[in-house]
């Protein structure tokens, strides 16, 4: 029986983020992207979410290379966690490699990792695979798609992309090469679905520059611009327009400083001589000579813009009349944090300019008409939508069908599902371990659904600890019960309620005392039961009740 | 010295929701709206937020009436809480009164409350005030603005409104009357600011009907529509188009059933004979004869649509091919819950149609050009923007200035601030108590910022209880320390860590034992200090640590 190509996503299907796709043929595996995800609202206390690496760890001897499409966290953020168990060479373009390098340094993994820089157009051999880097447009410099040649045919893995005919640098996505591959015959297309619900085309990055120009021209105030630190082209446009109007530029926020440093070192940023100044030196300048670029476009609590707004930034304080430009759209879920910062800026007398006012942000992902162009150019035999929740994958499948594709040639997969491909067949066959691993502080995987359920319970109604010491001989109460609560009610104003809780607990204890039982678990059960019943009736609340018995 | 008119908002400024404005002149007070707010993301466990009623309770003898602009929760939701302490007649239009009545029945307040129904055009005398009801358009039937005649001049209080020249019922907002009042001279305009950031005009409710028509025409599947239960006109449009295409309509979700009942009883709903059927009877019908109207447009966990999607609804299960129409926009913060429901619907094979596809929702609030019309018609001497966060109030003030208003005649107030008006002056003078009172279960005001801080702390990293029994004579450890955790880590997989925690606590206890201290607070402090230091270094987490000492 001939070998089959297996394609397994460990992230990025039925979720946004933590993108990771495995291509396996015989004894060879390559991994495309190793991203991280961000916690949902109900994942209390979780810092980041990473893929379950079990399958890769088990098959680490087969891994011939890790290939990265671009440097966003949802495509490279889990690399340090994977590299704790798996060692494999990493292939990436210059900008992506620069960002990965920072990450490896931080996690002290740089020495033992092979990080290889490639250029668009290059082809890398990795076991029975050969991987060609193809230039695409995206909201970060140096993004690529991959044409992955396998013994059963060529797969095109787009990564995140858009079609920008007037990008700030790097030229338009290499549609010619994609078309050429399409003519030769492509077995499968694995394509970004992020914007598939949006009709039409995503606008060019360049149109944001025109909006900046209008906002800088004739402006007599200080200008503060916030955007995503990774969007080098956006930052370039701010710097260019600032220089054009004779403003000096200072930068604040760690990720913004890093991004500027890396992109400048690698030659992705063109800063006119004398334009960049230190944040400390900006105070002496006239207002209309000042431009500050800052992190905080999502209203993040500790970001520089939030600190500037709430007067907790050490070097910059917002001033009445300042023009604050928010060159970003809200990631769903962040509207309220952003709103808080904007309100504070207004309260301090600043003028806030956002998307509502002009074209101050464009997406980095292809909309429907761009996706249609890609499907039409590549004409794949099989189609696997990637990067999206169920609704994106389904809408993308429908779009492919409307482009004439046989629905039996489209596979909507899920993380952990194995897609098997031959030169003329596609099917789902089996699964491998996959899921969300939670990172909380230094801990990886030690917080799971039970712990999160407890956190949610504690968050909703707080907790009540009932402590009693009892005789180990006959179960007599020696002291207590003492009632301690946190996150439940104001104790001082609820002394009556506290007294009642003590009484209810005491009654349960007395009932148990009579039986001389020393079955602590049973006694705890009685206390918990009585208290929770009493409390729900009295307050309609359900705090966590934790009976503790000290045997003395 | 002549009396001054005082205007005090106890809600609705620097926040969205819980609208309540007090008008006071001499010994008379009238209250406009008594709304409730919804908790922010960080108000764990809070059900609703209500205004601080201290000022009204203190001055309850002066209150001549409560006037309601319309029946949305953010304008009527706190009435039952106010009526616990204050008794005053309530004046409202028929639809609003119908919804208030439901609320009063639920809280067993109907008997002792005077609820008076008024019509647009009516004038109510209330102490030295006379209040004229003026018809406006909004996303609920029977909304009004008030022209409040006072001894120092007339105030126009718009409530929530838009200008809809082709509404489903009730006719266009009474611009003629507003213009007439403007010509006679208006002292102050208090105006809705919700949509002031949006340029242009809000579209007419009627255009949603056209979209419905296109989606119902030639559709062979079952159609399920979700929208806000209070939007009677929207529901009317669904019913009309269903009837037009021969579909029977069934309704699910408690608030939707209530809304339909009240609006039908009061004559706001025109249901063609035989169109409405019971949900249980719909199963026998052919798919293209079925239309279900349901709650759940915001992805609420317990709503009918969520239960239908996740197959926990007792009567309706989603079927492949069902067309689900979401006739609502996401209230910021709800995007993810809505997304979860939509993904599940897609997973089950349904087709989901939302705003992206067509004009399936329009706002109930005036955009910039509508606000300009109101300012131009009313030509007030003074302007007080209402209903908005700081950014809305500031942008609205700027709009008024651009319409030619003297900036010194515009007052951006805050909850609790007292605005004093004479016939030719406006100023802020003093404050009264105001704030957010939290309702959690049956408790009103017994959860405040300290309790919420504890809940947040518990939510982030869980908690660790350290229980020890010690001799009351010499501080010797009798038993323990026992370590109990919740919401911290998986205990089974972290036995080593638990052992270390016990050791660290024991060391602290032994240190204290040597001093023979029985200062329990000091001993607890030592335990807490040592454990939190150890934990942060080891895990980078900061759980709540609760040392408990039982004296035996």
mmCIF file of N, CA, C and O in Angstrom, chain A residues 354-427:
data_model
loop_
_atom_site.group_PDB
_atom_site.id
_atom_site.type_symbol
_atom_site.label_atom_id
_atom_site.label_comp_id
_atom_site.label_asym_id
_atom_site.label_seq_id
_atom_site.Cartn_x
_atom_site.Cartn_y
_atom_site.Cartn_z
ATOM 1 N N UNK A 354 -10.139 57.994 15.984
ATOM 2 C CA UNK A 354 -10.106 56.548 15.756
ATOM 3 C C UNK A 354 -10.757 56.195 14.424
ATOM 4 O O UNK A 354 -11.121 57.071 13.648
ATOM 5 N N UNK A 355 -10.873 54.927 14.192
ATOM 6 C CA UNK A 355 -11.428 54.401 12.936
ATOM 7 C C UNK A 355 -12.679 55.122 12.452
ATOM 8 O O UNK A 355 -12.913 55.221 11.261
ATOM 9 N N UNK A 356 -13.521 55.530 13.424
ATOM 10 C CA UNK A 356 -14.774 56.180 13.049
ATOM 11 C C UNK A 356 -14.523 57.429 12.205
ATOM 12 O O UNK A 356 -15.333 57.809 11.377
ATOM 13 N N UNK A 357 -13.375 58.080 12.492
ATOM 14 C CA UNK A 357 -13.103 59.367 11.865
ATOM 15 C C UNK A 357 -12.501 59.209 10.472
ATOM 16 O O UNK A 357 -12.847 59.921 9.543
ATOM 17 N N UNK A 358 -11.594 58.266 10.326
ATOM 18 C CA UNK A 358 -10.974 58.115 9.008
ATOM 19 C C UNK A 358 -10.461 56.719 8.822
ATOM 20 O O UNK A 358 -10.666 55.847 9.671
ATOM 21 N N UNK A 359 -9.759 56.469 7.758
ATOM 22 C CA UNK A 359 -9.197 55.155 7.453
ATOM 23 C C UNK A 359 -7.914 55.015 8.258
ATOM 24 O O UNK A 359 -6.829 55.273 7.760
ATOM 25 N N UNK A 360 -8.024 54.646 9.518
ATOM 26 C CA UNK A 360 -6.849 54.619 10.392
ATOM 27 C C UNK A 360 -6.358 53.207 10.664
ATOM 28 O O UNK A 360 -5.423 53.005 11.411
ATOM 29 N N UNK A 361 -7.053 52.247 10.109
ATOM 30 C CA UNK A 361 -6.576 50.875 10.250
ATOM 31 C C UNK A 361 -7.106 50.054 9.083
ATOM 32 O O UNK A 361 -8.217 50.263 8.620
ATOM 33 N N UNK A 362 -6.290 49.132 8.605
ATOM 34 C CA UNK A 362 -6.786 48.162 7.620
ATOM 35 C C UNK A 362 -6.396 46.789 8.119
ATOM 36 O O UNK A 362 -5.419 46.633 8.848
ATOM 37 N N UNK A 363 -7.153 45.816 7.722
ATOM 38 C CA UNK A 363 -6.899 44.451 8.164
ATOM 39 C C UNK A 363 -5.699 43.869 7.423
ATOM 40 O O UNK A 363 -5.301 44.356 6.366
ATOM 41 N N UNK A 364 -5.138 42.809 7.969
ATOM 42 C CA UNK A 364 -4.041 42.115 7.314
ATOM 43 C C UNK A 364 -4.501 40.845 6.605
ATOM 44 O O UNK A 364 -3.689 40.093 6.088
ATOM 45 N N UNK A 365 -5.817 40.617 6.616
ATOM 46 C CA UNK A 365 -6.335 39.358 6.066
ATOM 47 C C UNK A 365 -7.192 39.592 4.825
ATOM 48 O O UNK A 365 -7.880 40.595 4.709
ATOM 49 N N UNK A 366 -7.179 38.614 3.941
ATOM 50 C CA UNK A 366 -7.911 38.683 2.686
ATOM 51 C C UNK A 366 -9.416 38.597 2.915
ATOM 52 O O UNK A 366 -9.879 37.753 3.683
ATOM 53 N N UNK A 367 -10.178 39.460 2.247
ATOM 54 C CA UNK A 367 -11.640 39.368 2.233
ATOM 55 C C UNK A 367 -12.082 38.450 1.082
ATOM 56 O O UNK A 367 -11.257 37.913 0.357
ATOM 57 N N UNK A 368 -13.391 38.318 0.942
ATOM 58 C CA UNK A 368 -13.946 37.333 0.002
ATOM 59 C C UNK A 368 -13.374 37.425 -1.419
ATOM 60 O O UNK A 368 -12.995 36.405 -2.006
ATOM 61 N N UNK A 369 -13.306 38.638 -1.971
ATOM 62 C CA UNK A 369 -12.864 38.724 -3.370
ATOM 63 C C UNK A 369 -11.394 38.351 -3.542
ATOM 64 O O UNK A 369 -10.998 37.777 -4.562
ATOM 65 N N UNK A 370 -10.598 38.661 -2.512
ATOM 66 C CA UNK A 370 -9.189 38.240 -2.560
ATOM 67 C C UNK A 370 -9.070 36.723 -2.475
ATOM 68 O O UNK A 370 -8.269 36.097 -3.174
ATOM 69 N N UNK A 371 -9.887 36.141 -1.599
ATOM 70 C CA UNK A 371 -9.867 34.677 -1.474
ATOM 71 C C UNK A 371 -10.274 34.029 -2.789
ATOM 72 O O UNK A 371 -9.688 33.026 -3.222
ATOM 73 N N UNK A 372 -11.259 34.641 -3.458
ATOM 74 C CA UNK A 372 -11.692 34.088 -4.759
ATOM 75 C C UNK A 372 -10.539 34.097 -5.768
ATOM 76 O O UNK A 372 -10.362 33.157 -6.538
ATOM 77 N N UNK A 373 -9.761 35.171 -5.755
ATOM 78 C CA UNK A 373 -8.614 35.249 -6.671
ATOM 79 C C UNK A 373 -7.636 34.110 -6.387
ATOM 80 O O UNK A 373 -7.140 33.443 -7.307
ATOM 81 N N UNK A 374 -7.372 33.876 -5.117
ATOM 82 C CA UNK A 374 -6.429 32.820 -4.737
ATOM 83 C C UNK A 374 -6.955 31.444 -5.169
ATOM 84 O O UNK A 374 -6.221 30.645 -5.761
ATOM 85 N N UNK A 375 -8.237 31.194 -4.902
ATOM 86 C CA UNK A 375 -8.812 29.912 -5.327
ATOM 87 C C UNK A 375 -8.727 29.760 -6.845
ATOM 88 O O UNK A 375 -8.392 28.696 -7.358
ATOM 89 N N UNK A 376 -9.024 30.862 -7.558
ATOM 90 C CA UNK A 376 -9.039 30.793 -9.025
ATOM 91 C C UNK A 376 -7.637 30.598 -9.578
ATOM 92 O O UNK A 376 -7.439 29.912 -10.587
ATOM 93 N N UNK A 377 -6.638 31.199 -8.932
ATOM 94 C CA UNK A 377 -5.256 31.062 -9.408
ATOM 95 C C UNK A 377 -4.703 29.662 -9.146
ATOM 96 O O UNK A 377 -4.004 29.100 -9.967
ATOM 97 N N UNK A 378 -5.004 29.161 -7.964
ATOM 98 C CA UNK A 378 -4.359 27.926 -7.519
ATOM 99 C C UNK A 378 -5.107 26.682 -8.001
ATOM 100 O O UNK A 378 -4.520 25.639 -8.230
ATOM 101 N N UNK A 379 -6.409 26.824 -8.204
ATOM 102 C CA UNK A 379 -7.228 25.714 -8.710
ATOM 103 C C UNK A 379 -6.857 24.370 -8.069
ATOM 104 O O UNK A 379 -6.505 23.410 -8.773
ATOM 105 N N UNK A 380 -6.907 24.277 -6.771
ATOM 106 C CA UNK A 380 -6.453 23.045 -6.116
ATOM 107 C C UNK A 380 -7.433 21.908 -6.354
ATOM 108 O O UNK A 380 -8.620 22.146 -6.592
ATOM 109 N N UNK A 381 -6.937 20.688 -6.268
ATOM 110 C CA UNK A 381 -7.833 19.538 -6.343
ATOM 111 C C UNK A 381 -8.649 19.436 -5.052
ATOM 112 O O UNK A 381 -9.842 19.215 -5.079
ATOM 113 N N UNK A 382 -7.965 19.643 -3.907
ATOM 114 C CA UNK A 382 -8.638 19.562 -2.615
ATOM 115 C C UNK A 382 -8.475 20.861 -1.845
ATOM 116 O O UNK A 382 -7.493 21.589 -2.030
ATOM 117 N N UNK A 383 -9.437 21.131 -0.976
ATOM 118 C CA UNK A 383 -9.380 22.381 -0.225
ATOM 119 C C UNK A 383 -9.612 22.140 1.267
ATOM 120 O O UNK A 383 -10.561 21.465 1.668
ATOM 121 N N UNK A 384 -8.734 22.712 2.075
ATOM 122 C CA UNK A 384 -8.839 22.610 3.537
ATOM 123 C C UNK A 384 -8.785 24.023 4.114
ATOM 124 O O UNK A 384 -7.717 24.643 4.153
ATOM 125 N N UNK A 385 -9.946 24.590 4.532
ATOM 126 C CA UNK A 385 -9.894 25.936 5.127
ATOM 127 C C UNK A 385 -9.180 25.894 6.478
ATOM 128 O O UNK A 385 -9.407 24.987 7.275
ATOM 129 N N UNK A 386 -8.316 26.880 6.713
ATOM 130 C CA UNK A 386 -7.565 26.974 7.974
ATOM 131 C C UNK A 386 -7.880 28.297 8.675
ATOM 132 O O UNK A 386 -8.520 29.168 8.119
ATOM 133 N N UNK A 387 -7.330 28.436 9.876
ATOM 134 C CA UNK A 387 -7.393 29.690 10.639
ATOM 135 C C UNK A 387 -8.809 30.226 10.789
ATOM 136 O O UNK A 387 -9.178 31.230 10.178
ATOM 137 N N UNK A 388 -9.607 29.594 11.604
ATOM 138 C CA UNK A 388 -10.929 30.160 11.823
ATOM 139 C C UNK A 388 -11.769 29.313 12.759
ATOM 140 O O UNK A 388 -11.448 28.146 13.035
ATOM 141 N N UNK A 389 -12.802 29.952 13.273
ATOM 142 C CA UNK A 389 -13.804 29.229 14.034
ATOM 143 C C UNK A 389 -14.696 28.486 13.038
ATOM 144 O O UNK A 389 -14.581 28.678 11.832
ATOM 145 N N UNK A 390 -15.612 27.681 13.557
ATOM 146 C CA UNK A 390 -16.481 26.891 12.696
ATOM 147 C C UNK A 390 -17.144 27.752 11.613
ATOM 148 O O UNK A 390 -17.194 27.374 10.444
ATOM 149 N N UNK A 391 -17.641 28.936 12.053
ATOM 150 C CA UNK A 391 -18.358 29.767 11.076
ATOM 151 C C UNK A 391 -17.452 30.207 9.934
ATOM 152 O O UNK A 391 -17.859 30.231 8.769
ATOM 153 N N UNK A 392 -16.175 30.529 10.226
ATOM 154 C CA UNK A 392 -15.273 30.930 9.150
ATOM 155 C C UNK A 392 -14.994 29.756 8.219
ATOM 156 O O UNK A 392 -14.991 29.904 6.995
ATOM 157 N N UNK A 393 -14.777 28.589 8.805
ATOM 158 C CA UNK A 393 -14.447 27.414 7.985
ATOM 159 C C UNK A 393 -15.626 27.067 7.076
ATOM 160 O O UNK A 393 -15.447 26.784 5.880
ATOM 161 N N UNK A 394 -16.837 27.122 7.630
ATOM 162 C CA UNK A 394 -18.025 26.780 6.848
ATOM 163 C C UNK A 394 -18.262 27.793 5.729
ATOM 164 O O UNK A 394 -18.593 27.423 4.597
ATOM 165 N N UNK A 395 -18.113 29.070 6.056
ATOM 166 C CA UNK A 395 -18.336 30.094 5.028
ATOM 167 C C UNK A 395 -17.273 29.979 3.934
ATOM 168 O O UNK A 395 -17.561 30.149 2.740
ATOM 169 N N UNK A 396 -16.037 29.636 4.341
ATOM 170 C CA UNK A 396 -14.972 29.476 3.353
ATOM 171 C C UNK A 396 -15.245 28.261 2.455
ATOM 172 O O UNK A 396 -15.020 28.303 1.239
ATOM 173 N N UNK A 397 -15.751 27.198 3.055
ATOM 174 C CA UNK A 397 -16.095 26.006 2.257
ATOM 175 C C UNK A 397 -17.166 26.362 1.232
ATOM 176 O O UNK A 397 -17.104 25.946 0.063
ATOM 177 N N UNK A 398 -18.135 27.169 1.668
ATOM 178 C CA UNK A 398 -19.216 27.576 0.764
ATOM 179 C C UNK A 398 -18.656 28.423 -0.381
ATOM 180 O O UNK A 398 -19.045 28.252 -1.545
ATOM 181 N N UNK A 399 -17.727 29.316 -0.050
ATOM 182 C CA UNK A 399 -17.101 30.148 -1.083
ATOM 183 C C UNK A 399 -16.377 29.272 -2.110
ATOM 184 O O UNK A 399 -16.489 29.494 -3.323
ATOM 185 N N UNK A 400 -15.670 28.262 -1.622
ATOM 186 C CA UNK A 400 -14.947 27.366 -2.543
ATOM 187 C C UNK A 400 -15.929 26.634 -3.453
ATOM 188 O O UNK A 400 -15.692 26.484 -4.657
ATOM 189 N N UNK A 401 -17.045 26.194 -2.867
ATOM 190 C CA UNK A 401 -18.067 25.518 -3.671
ATOM 191 C C UNK A 401 -18.607 26.441 -4.749
ATOM 192 O O UNK A 401 -18.807 26.038 -5.884
ATOM 193 N N UNK A 402 -18.844 27.686 -4.366
ATOM 194 C CA UNK A 402 -19.354 28.659 -5.341
ATOM 195 C C UNK A 402 -18.346 28.907 -6.453
ATOM 196 O O UNK A 402 -18.697 29.316 -7.556
ATOM 197 N N UNK A 403 -17.047 28.648 -6.149
ATOM 198 C CA UNK A 403 -16.009 28.782 -7.182
ATOM 199 C C UNK A 403 -15.938 27.513 -8.034
ATOM 200 O O UNK A 403 -15.033 27.370 -8.856
ATOM 201 N N UNK A 404 -16.841 26.574 -7.800
ATOM 202 C CA UNK A 404 -16.907 25.398 -8.668
ATOM 203 C C UNK A 404 -16.300 24.139 -8.086
ATOM 204 O O UNK A 404 -16.178 23.115 -8.763
ATOM 205 N N UNK A 405 -15.881 24.186 -6.817
ATOM 206 C CA UNK A 405 -15.231 23.011 -6.262
ATOM 207 C C UNK A 405 -16.257 21.970 -5.807
ATOM 208 O O UNK A 405 -17.286 22.306 -5.231
ATOM 209 N N UNK A 406 -15.938 20.712 -6.067
ATOM 210 C CA UNK A 406 -16.776 19.592 -5.637
ATOM 211 C C UNK A 406 -16.792 19.551 -4.104
ATOM 212 O O UNK A 406 -15.726 19.470 -3.486
ATOM 213 N N UNK A 407 -17.972 19.589 -3.473
ATOM 214 C CA UNK A 407 -17.998 19.606 -2.001
ATOM 215 C C UNK A 407 -17.301 18.401 -1.372
ATOM 216 O O UNK A 407 -16.801 18.497 -0.253
ATOM 217 N N UNK A 408 -17.234 17.282 -2.107
ATOM 218 C CA UNK A 408 -16.543 16.107 -1.554
ATOM 219 C C UNK A 408 -15.027 16.307 -1.528
ATOM 220 O O UNK A 408 -14.292 15.526 -0.949
ATOM 221 N N UNK A 409 -14.558 17.350 -2.205
ATOM 222 C CA UNK A 409 -13.118 17.641 -2.214
ATOM 223 C C UNK A 409 -12.730 18.664 -1.153
ATOM 224 O O UNK A 409 -11.601 19.134 -1.118
ATOM 225 N N UNK A 410 -13.704 19.053 -0.321
ATOM 226 C CA UNK A 410 -13.436 20.037 0.732
ATOM 227 C C UNK A 410 -13.510 19.332 2.073
ATOM 228 O O UNK A 410 -14.476 18.614 2.349
ATOM 229 N N UNK A 411 -12.513 19.521 2.917
ATOM 230 C CA UNK A 411 -12.553 18.915 4.251
ATOM 231 C C UNK A 411 -12.442 19.990 5.326
ATOM 232 O O UNK A 411 -11.457 20.723 5.385
ATOM 233 N N UNK A 412 -13.513 20.087 6.146
ATOM 234 C CA UNK A 412 -13.423 20.919 7.333
ATOM 235 C C UNK A 412 -12.963 20.022 8.464
ATOM 236 O O UNK A 412 -13.660 19.101 8.874
ATOM 237 N N UNK A 413 -11.767 20.269 8.933
ATOM 238 C CA UNK A 413 -11.170 19.392 9.931
ATOM 239 C C UNK A 413 -11.328 20.018 11.314
ATOM 240 O O UNK A 413 -12.083 20.974 11.506
ATOM 241 N N UNK A 414 -10.658 19.461 12.285
ATOM 242 C CA UNK A 414 -10.650 20.022 13.633
ATOM 243 C C UNK A 414 -9.281 19.709 14.216
ATOM 244 O O UNK A 414 -8.561 18.852 13.679
ATOM 245 N N UNK A 415 -8.928 20.367 15.299
ATOM 246 C CA UNK A 415 -7.594 20.088 15.839
ATOM 247 C C UNK A 415 -7.528 18.632 16.288
ATOM 248 O O UNK A 415 -8.477 18.093 16.848
ATOM 249 N N UNK A 416 -6.406 17.999 15.935
ATOM 250 C CA UNK A 416 -6.206 16.593 16.296
ATOM 251 C C UNK A 416 -6.698 15.614 15.254
ATOM 252 O O UNK A 416 -6.313 14.442 15.261
ATOM 253 N N UNK A 417 -7.556 16.083 14.326
ATOM 254 C CA UNK A 417 -8.044 15.151 13.302
ATOM 255 C C UNK A 417 -6.986 14.939 12.217
ATOM 256 O O UNK A 417 -6.299 15.880 11.831
ATOM 257 N N UNK A 418 -6.888 13.716 11.738
ATOM 258 C CA UNK A 418 -5.889 13.379 10.720
ATOM 259 C C UNK A 418 -6.545 13.382 9.342
ATOM 260 O O UNK A 418 -7.501 12.646 9.112
ATOM 261 N N UNK A 419 -6.035 14.234 8.450
ATOM 262 C CA UNK A 419 -6.498 14.220 7.060
ATOM 263 C C UNK A 419 -5.509 13.379 6.260
ATOM 264 O O UNK A 419 -4.312 13.622 6.318
ATOM 265 N N UNK A 420 -6.013 12.401 5.559
ATOM 266 C CA UNK A 420 -5.139 11.582 4.725
ATOM 267 C C UNK A 420 -5.342 11.928 3.260
ATOM 268 O O UNK A 420 -6.474 11.967 2.776
ATOM 269 N N UNK A 421 -4.232 12.181 2.589
ATOM 270 C CA UNK A 421 -4.298 12.565 1.183
ATOM 271 C C UNK A 421 -3.470 11.604 0.325
ATOM 272 O O UNK A 421 -2.351 11.242 0.702
ATOM 273 N N UNK A 422 -4.046 11.202 -0.791
ATOM 274 C CA UNK A 422 -3.231 10.588 -1.846
ATOM 275 C C UNK A 422 -3.339 11.534 -3.035
ATOM 276 O O UNK A 422 -3.964 12.588 -2.948
ATOM 277 N N UNK A 423 -2.761 11.148 -4.152
ATOM 278 C CA UNK A 423 -2.806 12.055 -5.303
ATOM 279 C C UNK A 423 -4.230 12.240 -5.821
ATOM 280 O O UNK A 423 -4.499 13.160 -6.573
ATOM 281 N N UNK A 424 -5.144 11.358 -5.437
ATOM 282 C CA UNK A 424 -6.510 11.566 -5.920
ATOM 283 C C UNK A 424 -7.598 11.301 -4.881
ATOM 284 O O UNK A 424 -8.738 11.057 -5.242
ATOM 285 N N UNK A 425 -7.210 11.346 -3.596
ATOM 286 C CA UNK A 425 -8.244 11.157 -2.578
ATOM 287 C C UNK A 425 -7.945 11.979 -1.334
ATOM 288 O O UNK A 425 -6.794 12.296 -1.041
ATOM 289 N N UNK A 426 -8.997 12.332 -0.621
ATOM 290 C CA UNK A 426 -8.842 13.031 0.648
ATOM 291 C C UNK A 426 -9.856 12.451 1.618
ATOM 292 O O UNK A 426 -11.005 12.196 1.249
ATOM 293 N N UNK A 427 -9.435 12.174 2.854
ATOM 294 C CA UNK A 427 -10.413 11.758 3.856
ATOM 295 C C UNK A 427 -9.875 11.970 5.264
ATOM 296 O O UNK A 427 -8.666 12.048 5.483
#
